[in-house]
PDB file of N, CA and C in Angstrom:
ATOM      1  N   MET A   1      15.130-127.197  28.895  1.00 81.00           N
ATOM      2  CA  MET A   1      16.114-128.239  28.802  1.00 81.00           C
ATOM      3  C   MET A   1      15.900-129.206  29.971  1.00 81.00           C
ATOM      4  N   LYS A   2      15.972-130.482  29.665  1.00 88.00           N
ATOM      5  CA  LYS A   2      15.837-131.504  30.694  1.00 88.00           C
ATOM      6  C   LYS A   2      17.180-131.686  31.399  1.00 88.00           C
ATOM      7  N   VAL A   3      17.119-131.823  32.742  1.00 91.00           N
ATOM      8  CA  VAL A   3      18.332-131.900  33.550  1.00 91.00           C
ATOM      9  C   VAL A   3      18.249-133.111  34.469  1.00 91.00           C
ATOM     10  N   PHE A   4      19.360-133.862  34.550  1.00 89.00           N
ATOM     11  CA  PHE A   4      19.502-134.933  35.540  1.00 89.00           C
ATOM     12  C   PHE A   4      20.402-134.407  36.652  1.00 89.00           C
ATOM     13  N   ASP A   5      20.086-134.756  37.881  1.00 87.00           N
ATOM     14  CA  ASP A   5      20.899-134.345  39.012  1.00 87.00           C
ATOM     15  C   ASP A   5      21.962-135.412  39.251  1.00 87.00           C
ATOM     16  N   CYS A   6      23.109-135.249  38.606  1.00 86.00           N
ATOM     17  CA  CYS A   6      24.214-136.213  38.701  1.00 86.00           C
ATOM     18  C   CYS A   6      24.715-136.268  40.142  1.00 86.00           C
ATOM     19  N   PRO A   7      24.818-137.471  40.742  1.00 85.00           N
ATOM     20  CA  PRO A   7      25.263-137.568  42.126  1.00 85.00           C
ATOM     21  C   PRO A   7      26.735-137.184  42.336  1.00 85.00           C
ATOM     22  N   VAL A   8      27.505-137.069  41.258  1.00 87.00           N
ATOM     23  CA  VAL A   8      28.926-136.731  41.391  1.00 87.00           C
ATOM     24  C   VAL A   8      29.170-135.237  41.182  1.00 87.00           C
ATOM     25  N   ILE A   9      28.589-134.666  40.128  1.00 89.00           N
ATOM     26  CA  ILE A   9      28.895-133.261  39.823  1.00 89.00           C
ATOM     27  C   ILE A   9      27.664-132.360  39.766  1.00 89.00           C
ATOM     28  N   GLY A  10      26.519-132.834  40.243  1.00 92.00           N
ATOM     29  CA  GLY A  10      25.334-131.982  40.321  1.00 92.00           C
ATOM     30  C   GLY A  10      24.506-131.968  39.048  1.00 92.00           C
ATOM     31  N   PRO A  11      23.610-130.990  38.925  1.00 93.00           N
ATOM     32  CA  PRO A  11      22.687-130.932  37.782  1.00 93.00           C
ATOM     33  C   PRO A  11      23.423-130.824  36.443  1.00 93.00           C
ATOM     34  N   ARG A  12      23.061-131.711  35.522  1.00 94.00           N
ATOM     35  CA  ARG A  12      23.680-131.744  34.196  1.00 94.00           C
ATOM     36  C   ARG A  12      22.602-131.915  33.141  1.00 94.00           C
ATOM     37  N   PRO A  13      22.791-131.336  31.936  1.00 94.00           N
ATOM     38  CA  PRO A  13      21.795-131.516  30.868  1.00 94.00           C
ATOM     39  C   PRO A  13      21.745-132.972  30.406  1.00 94.00           C
ATOM     40  N   ILE A  14      20.569-133.417  30.039  1.00 92.00           N
ATOM     41  CA  ILE A  14      20.389-134.808  29.604  1.00 92.00           C
ATOM     42  C   ILE A  14      21.227-135.119  28.367  1.00 92.00           C
ATOM     43  N   SER A  15      21.594-134.105  27.606  1.00 95.00           N
ATOM     44  CA  SER A  15      22.396-134.330  26.401  1.00 95.00           C
ATOM     45  C   SER A  15      23.783-134.907  26.724  1.00 95.00           C
ATOM     46  N   GLU A  16      24.218-134.827  27.994  1.00 95.00           N
ATOM     47  CA  GLU A  16      25.502-135.407  28.393  1.00 95.00           C
ATOM     48  C   GLU A  16      25.394-136.892  28.722  1.00 95.00           C
ATOM     49  N   PHE A  17      24.183-137.434  28.746  1.00 94.00           N
ATOM     50  CA  PHE A  17      23.951-138.820  29.138  1.00 94.00           C
ATOM     51  C   PHE A  17      23.526-139.671  27.943  1.00 94.00           C
ATOM     52  N   ASP A  18      23.916-140.938  27.972  1.00 96.00           N
ATOM     53  CA  ASP A  18      23.462-141.915  26.971  1.00 96.00           C
ATOM     54  C   ASP A  18      22.650-142.988  27.685  1.00 96.00           C
ATOM     55  N   TYR A  19      21.511-143.321  27.110  1.00 93.00           N
ATOM     56  CA  TYR A  19      20.637-144.349  27.673  1.00 93.00           C
ATOM     57  C   TYR A  19      21.241-145.723  27.411  1.00 93.00           C
ATOM     58  N   GLY A  20      21.321-146.545  28.462  1.00 92.00           N
ATOM     59  CA  GLY A  20      21.925-147.870  28.321  1.00 92.00           C
ATOM     60  C   GLY A  20      20.940-149.020  28.402  1.00 92.00           C
ATOM     61  N   GLY A  21      19.664-148.715  28.590  1.00 88.00           N
ATOM     62  CA  GLY A  21      18.653-149.765  28.619  1.00 88.00           C
ATOM     63  C   GLY A  21      18.176-150.103  30.024  1.00 88.00           C
ATOM     64  N   GLU A  22      17.187-150.943  30.053  1.00 89.00           N
ATOM     65  CA  GLU A  22      16.588-151.396  31.307  1.00 89.00           C
ATOM     66  C   GLU A  22      17.556-152.304  32.071  1.00 89.00           C
ATOM     67  N   VAL A  23      17.582-152.174  33.381  1.00 88.00           N
ATOM     68  CA  VAL A  23      18.408-153.061  34.208  1.00 88.00           C
ATOM     69  C   VAL A  23      17.691-154.398  34.307  1.00 88.00           C
ATOM     70  N   ARG A  24      18.342-155.423  33.796  1.00 85.00           N
ATOM     71  CA  ARG A  24      17.759-156.771  33.835  1.00 85.00           C
ATOM     72  C   ARG A  24      18.856-157.768  34.118  1.00 85.00           C
ATOM     73  N   ARG A  25      18.507-158.819  34.803  1.00 83.00           N
ATOM     74  CA  ARG A  25      19.470-159.883  35.093  1.00 83.00           C
ATOM     75  C   ARG A  25      19.497-160.844  33.899  1.00 83.00           C
ATOM     76  N   PRO A  26      20.670-161.056  33.297  1.00 83.00           N
ATOM     77  CA  PRO A  26      20.740-161.954  32.143  1.00 83.00           C
ATOM     78  C   PRO A  26      20.589-163.412  32.579  1.00 83.00           C
ATOM     79  N   PRO A  27      20.022-164.238  31.707  1.00 83.00           N
ATOM     80  CA  PRO A  27      19.948-165.663  32.040  1.00 83.00           C
ATOM     81  C   PRO A  27      21.351-166.266  32.009  1.00 83.00           C
ATOM     82  N   MET A  28      21.683-167.041  33.018  1.00 81.00           N
ATOM     83  CA  MET A  28      23.020-167.635  33.082  1.00 81.00           C
ATOM     84  C   MET A  28      23.143-168.835  32.149  1.00 81.00           C
ATOM     85  N   GLU A  29      22.077-169.588  32.029  1.00 84.00           N
ATOM     86  CA  GLU A  29      22.048-170.704  31.086  1.00 84.00           C
ATOM     87  C   GLU A  29      20.708-170.650  30.381  1.00 84.00           C
ATOM     88  N   ALA A  30      20.735-170.575  29.062  1.00 85.00           N
ATOM     89  CA  ALA A  30      19.479-170.433  28.334  1.00 85.00           C
ATOM     90  C   ALA A  30      19.591-171.072  26.961  1.00 85.00           C
ATOM     91  N   ASP A  31      18.472-171.597  26.500  1.00 91.00           N
ATOM     92  CA  ASP A  31      18.424-172.099  25.131  1.00 91.00           C
ATOM     93  C   ASP A  31      18.229-170.893  24.200  1.00 91.00           C
ATOM     94  N   ALA A  32      18.265-171.123  22.912  1.00 91.00           N
ATOM     95  CA  ALA A  32      18.185-170.029  21.939  1.00 91.00           C
ATOM     96  C   ALA A  32      16.904-169.201  22.079  1.00 91.00           C
ATOM     97  N   PRO A  33      15.706-169.808  22.227  1.00 91.00           N
ATOM     98  CA  PRO A  33      14.494-168.987  22.376  1.00 91.00           C
ATOM     99  C   PRO A  33      14.503-168.124  23.648  1.00 91.00           C
ATOM    100  N   SER A  34      15.020-168.662  24.740  1.00 88.00           N
ATOM    101  CA  SER A  34      15.083-167.887  25.990  1.00 88.00           C
ATOM    102  C   SER A  34      16.057-166.720  25.855  1.00 88.00           C
ATOM    103  N   TRP A  35      17.195-166.980  25.227  1.00 89.00           N
ATOM    104  CA  TRP A  35      18.174-165.915  25.039  1.00 89.00           C
ATOM    105  C   TRP A  35      17.620-164.836  24.105  1.00 89.00           C
ATOM    106  N   ALA A  36      16.943-165.237  23.050  1.00 90.00           N
ATOM    107  CA  ALA A  36      16.330-164.271  22.129  1.00 90.00           C
ATOM    108  C   ALA A  36      15.284-163.421  22.854  1.00 90.00           C
ATOM    109  N   ALA A  37      14.504-164.040  23.721  1.00 88.00           N
ATOM    110  CA  ALA A  37      13.498-163.300  24.490  1.00 88.00           C
ATOM    111  C   ALA A  37      14.173-162.270  25.391  1.00 88.00           C
ATOM    112  N   TYR A  38      15.296-162.640  26.009  1.00 87.00           N
ATOM    113  CA  TYR A  38      16.019-161.703  26.868  1.00 87.00           C
ATOM    114  C   TYR A  38      16.567-160.528  26.054  1.00 87.00           C
ATOM    115  N   VAL A  39      17.143-160.811  24.899  1.00 86.00           N
ATOM    116  CA  VAL A  39      17.778-159.773  24.094  1.00 86.00           C
ATOM    117  C   VAL A  39      16.760-158.825  23.469  1.00 86.00           C
ATOM    118  N   PHE A  40      15.654-159.364  22.953  1.00 88.00           N
ATOM    119  CA  PHE A  40      14.749-158.549  22.149  1.00 88.00           C
ATOM    120  C   PHE A  40      13.481-158.075  22.848  1.00 88.00           C
ATOM    121  N   ASN A  41      13.066-158.699  23.929  1.00 85.00           N
ATOM    122  CA  ASN A  41      11.814-158.312  24.581  1.00 85.00           C
ATOM    123  C   ASN A  41      12.087-157.458  25.806  1.00 85.00           C
ATOM    124  N   ARG A  42      11.324-156.390  25.923  1.00 79.00           N
ATOM    125  CA  ARG A  42      11.433-155.491  27.067  1.00 79.00           C
ATOM    126  C   ARG A  42      10.059-155.352  27.706  1.00 79.00           C
ATOM    127  N   GLN A  43      10.072-154.951  28.993  1.00 75.00           N
ATOM    128  CA  GLN A  43       8.814-154.761  29.698  1.00 75.00           C
ATOM    129  C   GLN A  43       8.013-153.640  29.042  1.00 75.00           C
ATOM    130  N   GLY A  44       8.585-152.446  28.978  1.00 76.00           N
ATOM    131  CA  GLY A  44       7.994-151.342  28.238  1.00 76.00           C
ATOM    132  C   GLY A  44       6.736-150.705  28.804  1.00 76.00           C
ATOM    133  N   ALA A  45       6.158-151.244  29.861  1.00 82.00           N
ATOM    134  CA  ALA A  45       4.943-150.669  30.432  1.00 82.00           C
ATOM    135  C   ALA A  45       5.294-149.395  31.196  1.00 82.00           C
ATOM    136  N   PRO A  46       4.438-148.370  31.144  1.00 89.00           N
ATOM    137  CA  PRO A  46       4.718-147.151  31.905  1.00 89.00           C
ATOM    138  C   PRO A  46       4.743-147.428  33.406  1.00 89.00           C
ATOM    139  N   GLY A  47       5.614-146.744  34.114  1.00 91.00           N
ATOM    140  CA  GLY A  47       5.730-146.916  35.554  1.00 91.00           C
ATOM    141  C   GLY A  47       7.182-146.827  35.980  1.00 91.00           C
ATOM    142  N   LEU A  48       7.485-147.317  37.176  1.00 92.00           N
ATOM    143  CA  LEU A  48       8.861-147.274  37.686  1.00 92.00           C
ATOM    144  C   LEU A  48       9.739-148.279  36.951  1.00 92.00           C
ATOM    145  N   LEU A  49      10.888-147.817  36.529  1.00 91.00           N
ATOM    146  CA  LEU A  49      11.806-148.659  35.785  1.00 91.00           C
ATOM    147  C   LEU A  49      13.229-148.302  36.187  1.00 91.00           C
ATOM    148  N   ARG A  50      14.056-149.306  36.363  1.00 91.00           N
ATOM    149  CA  ARG A  50      15.484-149.078  36.616  1.00 91.00           C
ATOM    150  C   ARG A  50      16.202-149.121  35.282  1.00 91.00           C
ATOM    151  N   GLU A  51      17.000-148.054  35.031  1.00 92.00           N
ATOM    152  CA  GLU A  51      17.663-147.919  33.733  1.00 92.00           C
ATOM    153  C   GLU A  51      19.138-147.573  33.908  1.00 92.00           C
ATOM    154  N   TRP A  52      19.956-148.090  32.973  1.00 92.00           N
ATOM    155  CA  TRP A  52      21.363-147.735  32.907  1.00 92.00           C
ATOM    156  C   TRP A  52      21.500-146.427  32.140  1.00 92.00           C
ATOM    157  N   TRP A  53      22.337-145.511  32.663  1.00 93.00           N
ATOM    158  CA  TRP A  53      22.656-144.261  31.982  1.00 93.00           C
ATOM    159  C   TRP A  53      24.162-144.030  32.083  1.00 93.00           C
ATOM    160  N   TYR A  54      24.771-143.637  30.986  1.00 94.00           N
ATOM    161  CA  TYR A  54      26.206-143.362  30.936  1.00 94.00           C
ATOM    162  C   TYR A  54      26.417-141.857  30.843  1.00 94.00           C
ATOM    163  N   HIS A  55      27.228-141.306  31.742  1.00 93.00           N
ATOM    164  CA  HIS A  55      27.543-139.878  31.711  1.00 93.00           C
ATOM    165  C   HIS A  55      28.894-139.701  31.023  1.00 93.00           C
ATOM    166  N   ARG A  56      28.864-139.166  29.807  1.00 94.00           N
ATOM    167  CA  ARG A  56      30.076-139.062  28.989  1.00 94.00           C
ATOM    168  C   ARG A  56      31.182-138.211  29.619  1.00 94.00           C
ATOM    169  N   PRO A  57      30.910-137.019  30.176  1.00 93.00           N
ATOM    170  CA  PRO A  57      32.011-136.217  30.732  1.00 93.00           C
ATOM    171  C   PRO A  57      32.756-136.883  31.892  1.00 93.00           C
ATOM    172  N   THR A  58      32.071-137.638  32.729  1.00 91.00           N
ATOM    173  CA  THR A  58      32.754-138.283  33.858  1.00 91.00           C
ATOM    174  C   THR A  58      33.150-139.721  33.544  1.00 91.00           C
ATOM    175  N   GLY A  59      32.596-140.299  32.476  1.00 93.00           N
ATOM    176  CA  GLY A  59      32.904-141.681  32.120  1.00 93.00           C
ATOM    177  C   GLY A  59      32.322-142.690  33.093  1.00 93.00           C
ATOM    178  N   ARG A  60      31.226-142.339  33.756  1.00 91.00           N
ATOM    179  CA  ARG A  60      30.613-143.229  34.748  1.00 91.00           C
ATOM    180  C   ARG A  60      29.254-143.728  34.298  1.00 91.00           C
ATOM    181  N   TRP A  61      28.959-144.954  34.727  1.00 92.00           N
ATOM    182  CA  TRP A  61      27.632-145.533  34.532  1.00 92.00           C
ATOM    183  C   TRP A  61      26.812-145.319  35.796  1.00 92.00           C
ATOM    184  N   TYR A  62      25.535-145.025  35.625  1.00 91.00           N
ATOM    185  CA  TYR A  62      24.611-144.851  36.740  1.00 91.00           C
ATOM    186  C   TYR A  62      23.367-145.678  36.490  1.00 91.00           C
ATOM    187  N   VAL A  63      22.714-146.046  37.564  1.00 92.00           N
ATOM    188  CA  VAL A  63      21.390-146.664  37.460  1.00 92.00           C
ATOM    189  C   VAL A  63      20.407-145.683  38.070  1.00 92.00           C
ATOM    190  N   MET A  64      19.414-145.305  37.268  1.00 93.00           N
ATOM    191  CA  MET A  64      18.367-144.407  37.741  1.00 93.00           C
ATOM    192  C   MET A  64      17.075-145.187  37.861  1.00 93.00           C
ATOM    193  N   GLU A  65      16.324-144.892  38.886  1.00 93.00           N
ATOM    194  CA  GLU A  65      14.951-145.384  38.959  1.00 93.00           C
ATOM    195  C   GLU A  65      14.110-144.242  38.425  1.00 93.00           C
ATOM    196  N   ARG A  66      13.421-144.498  37.320  1.00 93.00           N
ATOM    197  CA  ARG A  66      12.705-143.435  36.621  1.00 93.00           C
ATOM    198  C   ARG A  66      11.254-143.824  36.438  1.00 93.00           C
ATOM    199  N   ASP A  67      10.371-142.855  36.679  1.00 94.00           N
ATOM    200  CA  ASP A  67       8.949-143.054  36.422  1.00 94.00           C
ATOM    201  C   ASP A  67       8.713-142.694  34.965  1.00 94.00           C
ATOM    202  N   THR A  68       8.518-143.697  34.127  1.00 90.00           N
ATOM    203  CA  THR A  68       8.382-143.449  32.690  1.00 90.00           C
ATOM    204  C   THR A  68       7.024-142.852  32.331  1.00 90.00           C
ATOM    205  N   LEU A  69       6.055-142.967  33.221  1.00 92.00           N
ATOM    206  CA  LEU A  69       4.744-142.359  32.970  1.00 92.00           C
ATOM    207  C   LEU A  69       4.831-140.838  33.143  1.00 92.00           C
ATOM    208  N   LYS A  70       5.514-140.402  34.192  1.00 93.00           N
ATOM    209  CA  LYS A  70       5.658-138.963  34.468  1.00 93.00           C
ATOM    210  C   LYS A  70       6.937-138.385  33.884  1.00 93.00           C
ATOM    211  N   ASP A  71       7.831-139.255  33.386  1.00 89.00           N
ATOM    212  CA  ASP A  71       9.130-138.857  32.860  1.00 89.00           C
ATOM    213  C   ASP A  71       9.929-138.095  33.914  1.00 89.00           C
ATOM    214  N   GLU A  72      10.019-138.694  35.111  1.00 91.00           N
ATOM    215  CA  GLU A  72      10.750-138.095  36.220  1.00 91.00           C
ATOM    216  C   GLU A  72      11.739-139.101  36.809  1.00 91.00           C
ATOM    217  N   VAL A  73      12.908-138.618  37.191  1.00 91.00           N
ATOM    218  CA  VAL A  73      13.877-139.457  37.890  1.00 91.00           C
ATOM    219  C   VAL A  73      13.472-139.497  39.359  1.00 91.00           C
ATOM    220  N   VAL A  74      13.257-140.704  39.883  1.00 93.00           N
ATOM    221  CA  VAL A  74      12.876-140.865  41.278  1.00 93.00           C
ATOM    222  C   VAL A  74      14.124-140.836  42.157  1.00 93.00           C
ATOM    223  N   ARG A  75      15.150-141.600  41.743  1.00 92.00           N
ATOM    224  CA  ARG A  75      16.392-141.626  42.511  1.00 92.00           C
ATOM    225  C   ARG A  75      17.493-142.293  41.704  1.00 92.00           C
ATOM    226  N   PHE A  76      18.719-142.017  42.116  1.00 91.00           N
ATOM    227  CA  PHE A  76      19.867-142.754  41.600  1.00 91.00           C
ATOM    228  C   PHE A  76      20.060-143.945  42.525  1.00 91.00           C
ATOM    229  N   ILE A  77      20.367-145.098  41.980  1.00 89.00           N
ATOM    230  CA  ILE A  77      20.484-146.325  42.751  1.00 89.00           C
ATOM    231  C   ILE A  77      21.953-146.716  42.871  1.00 89.00           C
ATOM    232  N   ASP A  78      22.336-147.123  44.065  1.00 85.00           N
ATOM    233  CA  ASP A  78      23.696-147.617  44.297  1.00 85.00           C
ATOM    234  C   ASP A  78      23.893-148.866  43.435  1.00 85.00           C
ATOM    235  N   LEU A  79      25.002-148.949  42.752  1.00 82.00           N
ATOM    236  CA  LEU A  79      25.250-150.088  41.865  1.00 82.00           C
ATOM    237  C   LEU A  79      25.249-151.423  42.602  1.00 82.00           C
ATOM    238  N   GLU A  80      25.520-151.418  43.899  1.00 82.00           N
ATOM    239  CA  GLU A  80      25.472-152.656  44.682  1.00 82.00           C
ATOM    240  C   GLU A  80      24.064-153.243  44.714  1.00 82.00           C
ATOM    241  N   GLU A  81      23.042-152.402  44.572  1.00 82.00           N
ATOM    242  CA  GLU A  81      21.655-152.884  44.580  1.00 82.00           C
ATOM    243  C   GLU A  81      21.306-153.689  43.333  1.00 82.00           C
ATOM    244  N   VAL A  82      22.013-153.448  42.237  1.00 80.00           N
ATOM    245  CA  VAL A  82      21.702-154.148  40.991  1.00 80.00           C
ATOM    246  C   VAL A  82      22.762-155.187  40.639  1.00 80.00           C
ATOM    247  N   ARG A  83      23.731-155.336  41.512  1.00 78.00           N
ATOM    248  CA  ARG A  83      24.820-156.303  41.285  1.00 78.00           C
ATOM    249  C   ARG A  83      24.292-157.732  41.435  1.00 78.00           C
ATOM    250  N   TYR A  84      24.813-158.611  40.638  1.00 73.00           N
ATOM    251  CA  TYR A  84      24.490-160.028  40.772  1.00 73.00           C
ATOM    252  C   TYR A  84      25.773-160.826  40.620  1.00 73.00           C
ATOM    253  N   ASP A  85      25.806-161.969  41.264  1.00 65.00           N
ATOM    254  CA  ASP A  85      26.989-162.830  41.211  1.00 65.00           C
ATOM    255  C   ASP A  85      26.898-163.755  40.006  1.00 65.00           C
ATOM    256  N   ILE A  86      28.004-163.892  39.309  1.00 60.00           N
ATOM    257  CA  ILE A  86      28.061-164.827  38.192  1.00 60.00           C
ATOM    258  C   ILE A  86      28.497-166.168  38.750  1.00 60.00           C
ATOM    259  N   PRO A  87      27.696-167.209  38.519  1.00 59.00           N
ATOM    260  CA  PRO A  87      28.066-168.522  39.059  1.00 59.00           C
ATOM    261  C   PRO A  87      29.394-169.022  38.501  1.00 59.00           C
ATOM    262  N   ALA A  88      30.146-169.698  39.333  1.00 53.00           N
ATOM    263  CA  ALA A  88      31.451-170.211  38.911  1.00 53.00           C
ATOM    264  C   ALA A  88      31.298-171.487  38.114  1.00 53.00           C
TER     265      ALA A  88
END
C-alpha cells in the first residue's frame, strides 16, 4: 500500500487523498486561446512537480513536491510558498 506522510496526522494511505492537479499560477488577464491553453495543457514531463492533494479525513489541502519519475514525495510545501496575490 502506498502511504503519504501527512504533516498533521502522520502516515496515511494514499486512498485517503484526492489529486487536485499541478500547482500553476492562473493568467489574470487572458484571451480565449491563452485561457484554453492554461485549462487544458499540462507540463506532464517526468521530474519534480508541485501538486495539490486533498486529504478527505482532515478536510485539508496540501501541496506536495513529488518526483513523478520515481513516484516519490520529496516534501510537503508550505502553502505560503505557492500563494499569489490577485491584482485589485
